[in-house]
């Protein structure tokens, strides 16, 4: 099996050693704890052995816990450029795009195995949803241009937590930086309100014209009917498959939120068992090889 889960958050209740960022409280940690050991109890019975950790929003730009868990679970403390990560975890960090040279931090974190950087679309401020979204100008900051340019040099990815309304801004950046790897998280959150709109799916399919764009098939619990077996998502996934091919799609659970009201296996089973248009080779890409290429 040896599958890869391309999107998981972990955190510890030990806020003395790993303090929460300003504006976050322990009550924001739901569940109160989700450590790697707690994750393994869910994912390993489903054949998932490697995981891409996504920096949790309530740590903001302090990526220490993620980096420490990457080191603890099989990764060396520092990586030479071009050396593949050998441990259990890959990493997607969050850095401050408003500093003068965020690309310096990208290059520094590359040495520790960080292969991606999460950025938040116009509906978010500092990792929290806002009631005053800015879909038109959220990517205009000079720091984002430096990040996209650096990604083309380092091979790291810009990973967007975005909505369909953010796609025009992303499209413009991909045109300007065609050699930069971009990952769109959670199928662009299409269907978050329960409605999977044809125009939204088509807009995401159209992004496939940018050859460095990859899409995560993830967080199934949050979209469409929002209940297993998630077969209602299959037509959208088929359209994405036809546009991107299996080499640019990757599955992910979005734990721990996947296991709030469902089982871990309810997520992977949709791709593993229920999408009859995927061949065995296609599933190997979606369940392992794409994430391995991008994040390991």
PDB file of C-alpha atoms in Angstrom:
ATOM      1  CA  UNK A   1       0.000   0.000   0.000  1.00  0.00           C
ATOM      2  CA  UNK A   2       2.376   2.751   1.172  1.00  0.00           C
ATOM      3  CA  UNK A   3      -0.019   5.625   0.532  1.00  0.00           C
ATOM      4  CA  UNK A   4       0.757   9.288   1.268  1.00  0.00           C
ATOM      5  CA  UNK A   5      -1.703  11.606   2.970  1.00  0.00           C
ATOM      6  CA  UNK A   6      -0.900  15.014   1.480  1.00  0.00           C
ATOM      7  CA  UNK A   7      -2.621  17.230   4.073  1.00  0.00           C
ATOM      8  CA  UNK A   8      -2.664  16.767   7.845  1.00  0.00           C
ATOM      9  CA  UNK A   9      -2.385  19.194  10.762  1.00  0.00           C
ATOM     10  CA  UNK A  10      -0.763  18.190  14.037  1.00  0.00           C
ATOM     11  CA  UNK A  11      -0.459  20.052  17.317  1.00  0.00           C
ATOM     12  CA  UNK A  12       0.380  19.492  20.936  1.00  0.00           C
ATOM     13  CA  UNK A  13      -1.340  20.581  24.163  1.00  0.00           C
ATOM     14  CA  UNK A  14       2.134  21.588  25.403  1.00  0.00           C
ATOM     15  CA  UNK A  15       1.711  25.320  24.869  1.00  0.00           C
ATOM     16  CA  UNK A  16       4.610  26.088  27.199  1.00  0.00           C
ATOM     17  CA  UNK A  17       7.126  24.689  24.710  1.00  0.00           C
ATOM     18  CA  UNK A  18       5.046  25.489  21.621  1.00  0.00           C
ATOM     19  CA  UNK A  19       3.109  28.694  22.368  1.00  0.00           C
ATOM     20  CA  UNK A  20       0.062  29.751  20.402  1.00  0.00           C
ATOM     21  CA  UNK A  21       0.242  32.895  18.299  1.00  0.00           C
ATOM     22  CA  UNK A  22      -1.348  36.135  19.403  1.00  0.00           C
ATOM     23  CA  UNK A  23      -5.107  36.029  19.021  1.00  0.00           C
ATOM     24  CA  UNK A  24      -5.394  32.280  19.581  1.00  0.00           C
ATOM     25  CA  UNK A  25      -6.364  30.512  22.793  1.00  0.00           C
ATOM     26  CA  UNK A  26      -6.331  26.921  23.974  1.00  0.00           C
ATOM     27  CA  UNK A  27     -10.073  26.825  23.321  1.00  0.00           C
ATOM     28  CA  UNK A  28      -9.249  27.158  19.604  1.00  0.00           C
ATOM     29  CA  UNK A  29      -7.471  23.809  19.706  1.00  0.00           C
ATOM     30  CA  UNK A  30     -10.200  21.348  18.757  1.00  0.00           C
ATOM     31  CA  UNK A  31      -9.438  18.590  19.490  1.00  0.00           C
ATOM     32  CA  UNK A  32      -7.178  19.715  22.360  1.00  0.00           C
ATOM     33  CA  UNK A  33      -4.425  17.415  21.084  1.00  0.00           C
ATOM     34  CA  UNK A  34      -3.571  15.831  17.744  1.00  0.00           C
ATOM     35  CA  UNK A  35      -0.006  14.587  17.865  1.00  0.00           C
ATOM     36  CA  UNK A  36       1.689  12.288  15.339  1.00  0.00           C
ATOM     37  CA  UNK A  37       1.017   9.293  17.557  1.00  0.00           C
ATOM     38  CA  UNK A  38      -2.688  10.121  17.604  1.00  0.00           C
ATOM     39  CA  UNK A  39      -2.614  10.538  13.821  1.00  0.00           C
ATOM     40  CA  UNK A  40      -0.928   7.167  13.257  1.00  0.00           C
ATOM     41  CA  UNK A  41      -3.787   5.367  14.992  1.00  0.00           C
ATOM     42  CA  UNK A  42      -6.101   6.663  12.286  1.00  0.00           C
ATOM     43  CA  UNK A  43      -3.974   6.532   9.144  1.00  0.00           C
ATOM     44  CA  UNK A  44      -1.837   3.414   9.396  1.00  0.00           C
ATOM     45  CA  UNK A  45      -4.727   0.906   9.308  1.00  0.00           C
ATOM     46  CA  UNK A  46      -5.601   2.438   5.909  1.00  0.00           C
ATOM     47  CA  UNK A  47      -2.105   1.859   4.538  1.00  0.00           C
ATOM     48  CA  UNK A  48      -0.908   5.450   4.894  1.00  0.00           C
ATOM     49  CA  UNK A  49       2.726   5.545   5.955  1.00  0.00           C
ATOM     50  CA  UNK A  50       3.901   9.010   4.941  1.00  0.00           C
ATOM     51  CA  UNK A  51       2.208  12.334   5.553  1.00  0.00           C
ATOM     52  CA  UNK A  52       2.553  15.957   4.493  1.00  0.00           C
ATOM     53  CA  UNK A  53       2.206  18.171   7.551  1.00  0.00           C
ATOM     54  CA  UNK A  54       0.534  21.548   7.051  1.00  0.00           C
ATOM     55  CA  UNK A  55       1.414  24.255   9.548  1.00  0.00           C
ATOM     56  CA  UNK A  56      -1.569  24.891  11.807  1.00  0.00           C
ATOM     57  CA  UNK A  57      -2.963  28.410  11.750  1.00  0.00           C
ATOM     58  CA  UNK A  58      -2.866  28.966  15.493  1.00  0.00           C
ATOM     59  CA  UNK A  59       0.947  28.701  15.446  1.00  0.00           C
ATOM     60  CA  UNK A  60       1.064  31.252  12.597  1.00  0.00           C
ATOM     61  CA  UNK A  61       4.694  31.797  11.503  1.00  0.00           C
ATOM     62  CA  UNK A  62       6.318  29.725  14.232  1.00  0.00           C
ATOM     63  CA  UNK A  63       6.841  26.417  12.460  1.00  0.00           C
ATOM     64  CA  UNK A  64       8.806  24.853  15.325  1.00  0.00           C
ATOM     65  CA  UNK A  65       6.407  22.067  16.221  1.00  0.00           C
ATOM     66  CA  UNK A  66       6.064  20.881  12.633  1.00  0.00           C
ATOM     67  CA  UNK A  67       9.840  20.988  12.093  1.00  0.00           C
ATOM     68  CA  UNK A  68      10.493  19.142  15.330  1.00  0.00           C
ATOM     69  CA  UNK A  69       8.031  16.391  14.378  1.00  0.00           C
ATOM     70  CA  UNK A  70       9.641  16.059  10.952  1.00  0.00           C
ATOM     71  CA  UNK A  71      13.040  15.642  12.592  1.00  0.00           C
ATOM     72  CA  UNK A  72      11.753  13.265  15.257  1.00  0.00           C
ATOM     73  CA  UNK A  73      10.151  10.905  12.771  1.00  0.00           C
ATOM     74  CA  UNK A  74      13.045   9.993  10.557  1.00  0.00           C
ATOM     75  CA  UNK A  75      14.259  13.192   8.958  1.00  0.00           C
ATOM     76  CA  UNK A  76      17.765  14.550   9.527  1.00  0.00           C
ATOM     77  CA  UNK A  77      18.038  17.912  11.249  1.00  0.00           C
ATOM     78  CA  UNK A  78      19.177  19.638   8.081  1.00  0.00           C
ATOM     79  CA  UNK A  79      18.937  18.809   4.386  1.00  0.00           C
ATOM     80  CA  UNK A  80      21.241  19.653   1.539  1.00  0.00           C
ATOM     81  CA  UNK A  81      19.568  21.229  -1.470  1.00  0.00           C
ATOM     82  CA  UNK A  82      18.392  18.512  -3.823  1.00  0.00           C
ATOM     83  CA  UNK A  83      18.406  15.732  -1.226  1.00  0.00           C
ATOM     84  CA  UNK A  84      15.075  13.953  -0.961  1.00  0.00           C
ATOM     85  CA  UNK A  85      13.347  13.788   2.416  1.00  0.00           C
ATOM     86  CA  UNK A  86      13.642  10.288   3.859  1.00  0.00           C
ATOM     87  CA  UNK A  87      11.384  10.515   6.911  1.00  0.00           C
ATOM     88  CA  UNK A  88       7.705   9.987   7.602  1.00  0.00           C
ATOM     89  CA  UNK A  89       6.746  13.637   7.194  1.00  0.00           C
ATOM     90  CA  UNK A  90       6.998  16.279   4.529  1.00  0.00           C
ATOM     91  CA  UNK A  91       6.248  19.856   5.499  1.00  0.00           C
ATOM     92  CA  UNK A  92       4.290  22.905   4.327  1.00  0.00           C
ATOM     93  CA  UNK A  93       5.147  25.972   6.395  1.00  0.00           C
ATOM     94  CA  UNK A  94       3.483  29.346   6.915  1.00  0.00           C
ATOM     95  CA  UNK A  95       5.766  32.370   6.714  1.00  0.00           C
ATOM     96  CA  UNK A  96       5.248  36.117   6.852  1.00  0.00           C
ATOM     97  CA  UNK A  97       4.844  37.409   3.294  1.00  0.00           C
ATOM     98  CA  UNK A  98       4.901  41.005   4.550  1.00  0.00           C
ATOM     99  CA  UNK A  99       8.585  41.017   5.533  1.00  0.00           C
ATOM    100  CA  UNK A 100      11.066  42.492   3.078  1.00  0.00           C
ATOM    101  CA  UNK A 101      12.441  39.155   1.822  1.00  0.00           C
ATOM    102  CA  UNK A 102      10.170  36.189   2.597  1.00  0.00           C
ATOM    103  CA  UNK A 103      12.106  34.218  -0.004  1.00  0.00           C
ATOM    104  CA  UNK A 104      15.092  34.149   2.365  1.00  0.00           C
ATOM    105  CA  UNK A 105      12.980  32.195   4.840  1.00  0.00           C
ATOM    106  CA  UNK A 106      11.838  29.857   2.070  1.00  0.00           C
ATOM    107  CA  UNK A 107      15.429  28.984   1.260  1.00  0.00           C
ATOM    108  CA  UNK A 108      16.329  28.552   4.917  1.00  0.00           C
ATOM    109  CA  UNK A 109      13.443  26.153   5.517  1.00  0.00           C
ATOM    110  CA  UNK A 110      14.326  24.136   2.434  1.00  0.00           C
ATOM    111  CA  UNK A 111      17.309  22.805   4.375  1.00  0.00           C
ATOM    112  CA  UNK A 112      14.883  21.283   6.870  1.00  0.00           C
ATOM    113  CA  UNK A 113      12.748  19.521   4.292  1.00  0.00           C
ATOM    114  CA  UNK A 114      10.001  22.143   3.877  1.00  0.00           C
ATOM    115  CA  UNK A 115       8.732  21.790   0.334  1.00  0.00           C
ATOM    116  CA  UNK A 116       5.705  24.065   0.386  1.00  0.00           C
ATOM    117  CA  UNK A 117       4.255  27.277   1.818  1.00  0.00           C
ATOM    118  CA  UNK A 118       0.610  27.803   2.626  1.00  0.00           C
ATOM    119  CA  UNK A 119      -0.953  31.108   1.632  1.00  0.00           C
ATOM    120  CA  UNK A 120      -4.493  32.194   2.427  1.00  0.00           C
ATOM    121  CA  UNK A 121      -6.968  33.503  -0.134  1.00  0.00           C
ATOM    122  CA  UNK A 122      -9.064  36.625   0.025  1.00  0.00           C
ATOM    123  CA  UNK A 123     -11.552  35.206   2.533  1.00  0.00           C
ATOM    124  CA  UNK A 124      -8.881  34.860   5.229  1.00  0.00           C
ATOM    125  CA  UNK A 125      -6.801  37.172   7.376  1.00  0.00           C
ATOM    126  CA  UNK A 126      -3.913  35.636   9.323  1.00  0.00           C
ATOM    127  CA  UNK A 127      -5.437  32.191   8.912  1.00  0.00           C
ATOM    128  CA  UNK A 128      -8.904  33.194  10.135  1.00  0.00           C
ATOM    129  CA  UNK A 129     -11.929  33.708   7.928  1.00  0.00           C
ATOM    130  CA  UNK A 130     -12.990  37.328   7.609  1.00  0.00           C
ATOM    131  CA  UNK A 131     -16.345  38.941   6.919  1.00  0.00           C
ATOM    132  CA  UNK A 132     -14.635  41.369   4.536  1.00  0.00           C
ATOM    133  CA  UNK A 133     -13.103  39.210   1.806  1.00  0.00           C
ATOM    134  CA  UNK A 134     -10.717  40.735  -0.728  1.00  0.00           C
ATOM    135  CA  UNK A 135     -10.736  38.437  -3.731  1.00  0.00           C
ATOM    136  CA  UNK A 136      -9.331  41.013  -6.154  1.00  0.00           C
ATOM    137  CA  UNK A 137      -6.146  42.239  -4.467  1.00  0.00           C
ATOM    138  CA  UNK A 138      -5.075  39.620  -1.909  1.00  0.00           C
ATOM    139  CA  UNK A 139      -2.117  38.448  -4.048  1.00  0.00           C
ATOM    140  CA  UNK A 140      -0.841  41.932  -4.912  1.00  0.00           C
ATOM    141  CA  UNK A 141       1.645  42.187  -2.022  1.00  0.00           C
ATOM    142  CA  UNK A 142       5.284  42.344  -3.192  1.00  0.00           C
ATOM    143  CA  UNK A 143       6.169  39.507  -0.834  1.00  0.00           C
ATOM    144  CA  UNK A 144       3.978  37.110  -2.763  1.00  0.00           C
ATOM    145  CA  UNK A 145       5.793  37.950  -5.987  1.00  0.00           C
ATOM    146  CA  UNK A 146       9.107  37.154  -4.264  1.00  0.00           C
ATOM    147  CA  UNK A 147       7.667  33.864  -2.991  1.00  0.00           C
ATOM    148  CA  UNK A 148       6.433  32.794  -6.425  1.00  0.00           C
ATOM    149  CA  UNK A 149       9.766  33.709  -7.988  1.00  0.00           C
ATOM    150  CA  UNK A 150      11.714  31.792  -5.344  1.00  0.00           C
ATOM    151  CA  UNK A 151       9.510  28.715  -5.769  1.00  0.00           C
ATOM    152  CA  UNK A 152      10.604  28.505  -9.398  1.00  0.00           C
ATOM    153  CA  UNK A 153      14.237  28.370  -8.235  1.00  0.00           C
ATOM    154  CA  UNK A 154      13.936  26.073  -5.224  1.00  0.00           C
ATOM    155  CA  UNK A 155      11.309  23.620  -6.446  1.00  0.00           C
ATOM    156  CA  UNK A 156       9.125  24.400  -3.459  1.00  0.00           C
ATOM    157  CA  UNK A 157       5.384  24.910  -3.941  1.00  0.00           C
ATOM    158  CA  UNK A 158       2.990  27.756  -3.219  1.00  0.00           C
ATOM    159  CA  UNK A 159      -0.038  26.094  -1.617  1.00  0.00           C
ATOM    160  CA  UNK A 160      -3.247  28.091  -1.708  1.00  0.00           C
ATOM    161  CA  UNK A 161      -6.160  27.706   0.665  1.00  0.00           C
ATOM    162  CA  UNK A 162      -8.499  29.460  -1.718  1.00  0.00           C
ATOM    163  CA  UNK A 163     -12.084  29.712  -2.930  1.00  0.00           C
ATOM    164  CA  UNK A 164     -13.241  29.783  -6.567  1.00  0.00           C
ATOM    165  CA  UNK A 165     -13.418  33.609  -6.357  1.00  0.00           C
ATOM    166  CA  UNK A 166      -9.629  33.610  -5.812  1.00  0.00           C
ATOM    167  CA  UNK A 167      -8.839  31.779  -9.034  1.00  0.00           C
ATOM    168  CA  UNK A 168      -8.492  34.867 -11.286  1.00  0.00           C
ATOM    169  CA  UNK A 169      -5.757  36.238  -9.010  1.00  0.00           C
ATOM    170  CA  UNK A 170      -4.051  32.836  -8.925  1.00  0.00           C
ATOM    171  CA  UNK A 171      -4.352  32.559 -12.694  1.00  0.00           C
ATOM    172  CA  UNK A 172      -2.574  35.902 -13.129  1.00  0.00           C
ATOM    173  CA  UNK A 173       0.276  34.847 -10.856  1.00  0.00           C
ATOM    174  CA  UNK A 174       0.659  31.524 -12.674  1.00  0.00           C
ATOM    175  CA  UNK A 175       0.902  33.394 -15.991  1.00  0.00           C
ATOM    176  CA  UNK A 176       3.584  35.660 -14.542  1.00  0.00           C
ATOM    177  CA  UNK A 177       5.507  32.792 -12.913  1.00  0.00           C
ATOM    178  CA  UNK A 178       4.935  29.772 -15.178  1.00  0.00           C
ATOM    179  CA  UNK A 179       7.833  27.803 -13.677  1.00  0.00           C
ATOM    180  CA  UNK A 180       6.548  28.019 -10.100  1.00  0.00           C
ATOM    181  CA  UNK A 181       4.905  24.963  -8.599  1.00  0.00           C
ATOM    182  CA  UNK A 182       1.417  25.711  -7.270  1.00  0.00           C
ATOM    183  CA  UNK A 183      -0.864  23.446  -5.241  1.00  0.00           C
ATOM    184  CA  UNK A 184      -4.563  24.239  -4.827  1.00  0.00           C
ATOM    185  CA  UNK A 185      -5.814  22.828  -1.539  1.00  0.00           C
ATOM    186  CA  UNK A 186      -9.137  21.060  -0.954  1.00  0.00           C
ATOM    187  CA  UNK A 187     -10.453  21.170  -4.553  1.00  0.00           C
ATOM    188  CA  UNK A 188     -10.569  24.978  -4.222  1.00  0.00           C
ATOM    189  CA  UNK A 189     -13.257  24.515  -1.531  1.00  0.00           C
ATOM    190  CA  UNK A 190     -15.864  23.907  -4.236  1.00  0.00           C
ATOM    191  CA  UNK A 191     -19.078  22.740  -2.598  1.00  0.00           C
ATOM    192  CA  UNK A 192     -18.353  24.166   0.846  1.00  0.00           C
ATOM    193  CA  UNK A 193     -21.892  25.571   0.930  1.00  0.00           C
ATOM    194  CA  UNK A 194     -23.300  22.235  -0.254  1.00  0.00           C
ATOM    195  CA  UNK A 195     -23.586  23.313  -3.911  1.00  0.00           C
ATOM    196  CA  UNK A 196     -21.119  22.070  -6.525  1.00  0.00           C
ATOM    197  CA  UNK A 197     -21.510  24.673  -9.261  1.00  0.00           C
ATOM    198  CA  UNK A 198     -20.541  23.923 -12.827  1.00  0.00           C
ATOM    199  CA  UNK A 199     -18.891  27.329 -13.274  1.00  0.00           C
ATOM    200  CA  UNK A 200     -16.644  26.766 -10.234  1.00  0.00           C
ATOM    201  CA  UNK A 201     -15.579  23.325 -11.418  1.00  0.00           C
ATOM    202  CA  UNK A 202     -14.892  24.657 -14.902  1.00  0.00           C
ATOM    203  CA  UNK A 203     -12.787  27.519 -13.510  1.00  0.00           C
ATOM    204  CA  UNK A 204     -10.660  25.032 -11.579  1.00  0.00           C
ATOM    205  CA  UNK A 205     -10.377  22.752 -14.609  1.00  0.00           C
ATOM    206  CA  UNK A 206      -9.236  25.740 -16.672  1.00  0.00           C
ATOM    207  CA  UNK A 207      -6.271  26.207 -14.326  1.00  0.00           C
ATOM    208  CA  UNK A 208      -4.872  22.954 -15.725  1.00  0.00           C
ATOM    209  CA  UNK A 209      -3.477  25.005 -18.621  1.00  0.00           C
ATOM    210  CA  UNK A 210      -0.723  25.975 -16.181  1.00  0.00           C
ATOM    211  CA  UNK A 211       1.460  22.883 -16.225  1.00  0.00           C
ATOM    212  CA  UNK A 212       2.861  23.466 -12.738  1.00  0.00           C
ATOM    213  CA  UNK A 213      -0.548  23.525 -11.015  1.00  0.00           C
ATOM    214  CA  UNK A 214      -1.575  20.513  -8.922  1.00  0.00           C
ATOM    215  CA  UNK A 215      -4.881  19.988  -7.085  1.00  0.00           C
ATOM    216  CA  UNK A 216      -5.528  18.250  -3.781  1.00  0.00           C
ATOM    217  CA  UNK A 217      -8.522  15.943  -3.671  1.00  0.00           C
ATOM    218  CA  UNK A 218      -9.086  16.436   0.015  1.00  0.00           C
ATOM    219  CA  UNK A 219     -11.394  17.348   2.899  1.00  0.00           C
ATOM    220  CA  UNK A 220     -14.299  15.407   1.403  1.00  0.00           C
ATOM    221  CA  UNK A 221     -16.184  15.707   4.699  1.00  0.00           C
ATOM    222  CA  UNK A 222     -16.555  19.478   4.078  1.00  0.00           C
ATOM    223  CA  UNK A 223     -18.023  19.567   0.565  1.00  0.00           C
ATOM    224  CA  UNK A 224     -21.203  18.643  -1.245  1.00  0.00           C
ATOM    225  CA  UNK A 225     -23.408  16.338   0.792  1.00  0.00           C
ATOM    226  CA  UNK A 226     -20.711  16.249   3.490  1.00  0.00           C
ATOM    227  CA  UNK A 227     -21.263  12.616   4.404  1.00  0.00           C
ATOM    228  CA  UNK A 228     -19.782   9.285   3.355  1.00  0.00           C
ATOM    229  CA  UNK A 229     -19.430   7.591   0.980  1.00  0.00           C
ATOM    230  CA  UNK A 230     -19.002  10.964  -0.804  1.00  0.00           C
ATOM    231  CA  UNK A 231     -20.074   9.581  -4.164  1.00  0.00           C
ATOM    232  CA  UNK A 232     -21.647  12.955  -4.980  1.00  0.00           C
ATOM    233  CA  UNK A 233     -18.117  14.327  -5.410  1.00  0.00           C
ATOM    234  CA  UNK A 234     -17.207  11.762  -8.068  1.00  0.00           C
ATOM    235  CA  UNK A 235     -18.431  13.782 -11.103  1.00  0.00           C
ATOM    236  CA  UNK A 236     -16.320  16.775 -10.067  1.00  0.00           C
ATOM    237  CA  UNK A 237     -13.290  14.564  -9.498  1.00  0.00           C
ATOM    238  CA  UNK A 238     -13.816  12.971 -12.913  1.00  0.00           C
ATOM    239  CA  UNK A 239     -13.728  16.386 -14.574  1.00  0.00           C
ATOM    240  CA  UNK A 240     -10.549  17.282 -12.705  1.00  0.00           C
ATOM    241  CA  UNK A 241      -9.033  13.941 -13.689  1.00  0.00           C
ATOM    242  CA  UNK A 242      -9.842  14.601 -17.345  1.00  0.00           C
ATOM    243  CA  UNK A 243      -8.241  18.067 -17.107  1.00  0.00           C
ATOM    244  CA  UNK A 244      -5.182  17.412 -14.962  1.00  0.00           C
ATOM    245  CA  UNK A 245      -4.511  13.703 -15.297  1.00  0.00           C
ATOM    246  CA  UNK A 246      -3.532  11.595 -12.277  1.00  0.00           C
ATOM    247  CA  UNK A 247       0.002  13.003 -12.167  1.00  0.00           C
ATOM    248  CA  UNK A 248      -1.345  16.387 -11.000  1.00  0.00           C
ATOM    249  CA  UNK A 249      -3.942  15.205  -8.505  1.00  0.00           C
ATOM    250  CA  UNK A 250      -3.188  14.083  -4.954  1.00  0.00           C
ATOM    251  CA  UNK A 251      -5.428  12.706  -2.235  1.00  0.00           C
ATOM    252  CA  UNK A 252      -5.411  14.019   1.333  1.00  0.00           C
ATOM    253  CA  UNK A 253      -7.572  13.599   4.422  1.00  0.00           C
ATOM    254  CA  UNK A 254      -7.331  16.998   6.171  1.00  0.00           C
ATOM    255  CA  UNK A 255      -7.016  15.314   9.547  1.00  0.00           C
ATOM    256  CA  UNK A 256      -7.895  15.767  12.333  1.00  0.00           C
ATOM    257  CA  UNK A 257     -11.021  17.398  10.924  1.00  0.00           C
ATOM    258  CA  UNK A 258     -11.731  14.355   8.755  1.00  0.00           C
ATOM    259  CA  UNK A 259     -12.246  12.248  11.883  1.00  0.00           C
ATOM    260  CA  UNK A 260     -14.495  14.697  13.745  1.00  0.00           C
ATOM    261  CA  UNK A 261     -17.666  12.990  12.501  1.00  0.00           C
ATOM    262  CA  UNK A 262     -16.365  10.368  10.069  1.00  0.00           C
ATOM    263  CA  UNK A 263     -13.765   7.637   9.958  1.00  0.00           C
ATOM    264  CA  UNK A 264     -10.367   8.161   8.379  1.00  0.00           C
ATOM    265  CA  UNK A 265     -11.037   5.394   5.889  1.00  0.00           C
ATOM    266  CA  UNK A 266     -14.194   7.148   4.659  1.00  0.00           C
ATOM    267  CA  UNK A 267     -11.917   9.652   2.927  1.00  0.00           C
ATOM    268  CA  UNK A 268      -9.335   7.433   1.261  1.00  0.00           C
ATOM    269  CA  UNK A 269     -11.980   4.857   0.314  1.00  0.00           C
ATOM    270  CA  UNK A 270     -13.553   7.230  -2.214  1.00  0.00           C
ATOM    271  CA  UNK A 271     -10.362   7.228  -4.289  1.00  0.00           C
ATOM    272  CA  UNK A 272      -9.162   3.736  -3.421  1.00  0.00           C
ATOM    273  CA  UNK A 273     -12.434   1.831  -3.909  1.00  0.00           C
ATOM    274  CA  UNK A 274     -15.207   3.898  -5.495  1.00  0.00           C
ATOM    275  CA  UNK A 275     -13.890   5.911  -8.463  1.00  0.00           C
ATOM    276  CA  UNK A 276     -14.258   3.329 -11.221  1.00  0.00           C
ATOM    277  CA  UNK A 277     -12.674   5.576 -13.858  1.00  0.00           C
ATOM    278  CA  UNK A 278      -9.286   5.324 -12.128  1.00  0.00           C
ATOM    279  CA  UNK A 279      -6.961   2.511 -13.178  1.00  0.00           C
ATOM    280  CA  UNK A 280      -4.576   0.889 -10.711  1.00  0.00           C
ATOM    281  CA  UNK A 281      -1.817   3.086 -12.113  1.00  0.00           C
ATOM    282  CA  UNK A 282      -3.952   6.207 -11.747  1.00  0.00           C
ATOM    283  CA  UNK A 283      -4.623   5.384  -8.103  1.00  0.00           C
ATOM    284  CA  UNK A 284      -0.911   4.938  -7.496  1.00  0.00           C
ATOM    285  CA  UNK A 285      -0.357   8.513  -8.674  1.00  0.00           C
ATOM    286  CA  UNK A 286      -3.267  10.033  -6.755  1.00  0.00           C
ATOM    287  CA  UNK A 287      -2.587   8.103  -3.543  1.00  0.00           C
ATOM    288  CA  UNK A 288       1.206   8.336  -3.504  1.00  0.00           C
ATOM    289  CA  UNK A 289       3.319   9.360  -6.460  1.00  0.00           C
ATOM    290  CA  UNK A 290       2.003  12.902  -7.015  1.00  0.00           C
ATOM    291  CA  UNK A 291       2.502  13.880  -3.371  1.00  0.00           C
ATOM    292  CA  UNK A 292       5.882  12.177  -3.385  1.00  0.00           C
ATOM    293  CA  UNK A 293       6.946  14.205  -6.416  1.00  0.00           C
ATOM    294  CA  UNK A 294       5.762  17.531  -5.007  1.00  0.00           C
ATOM    295  CA  UNK A 295       6.496  17.258  -1.287  1.00  0.00           C
ATOM    296  CA  UNK A 296       9.229  14.663  -0.861  1.00  0.00           C
TER     297      UNK A 296
END
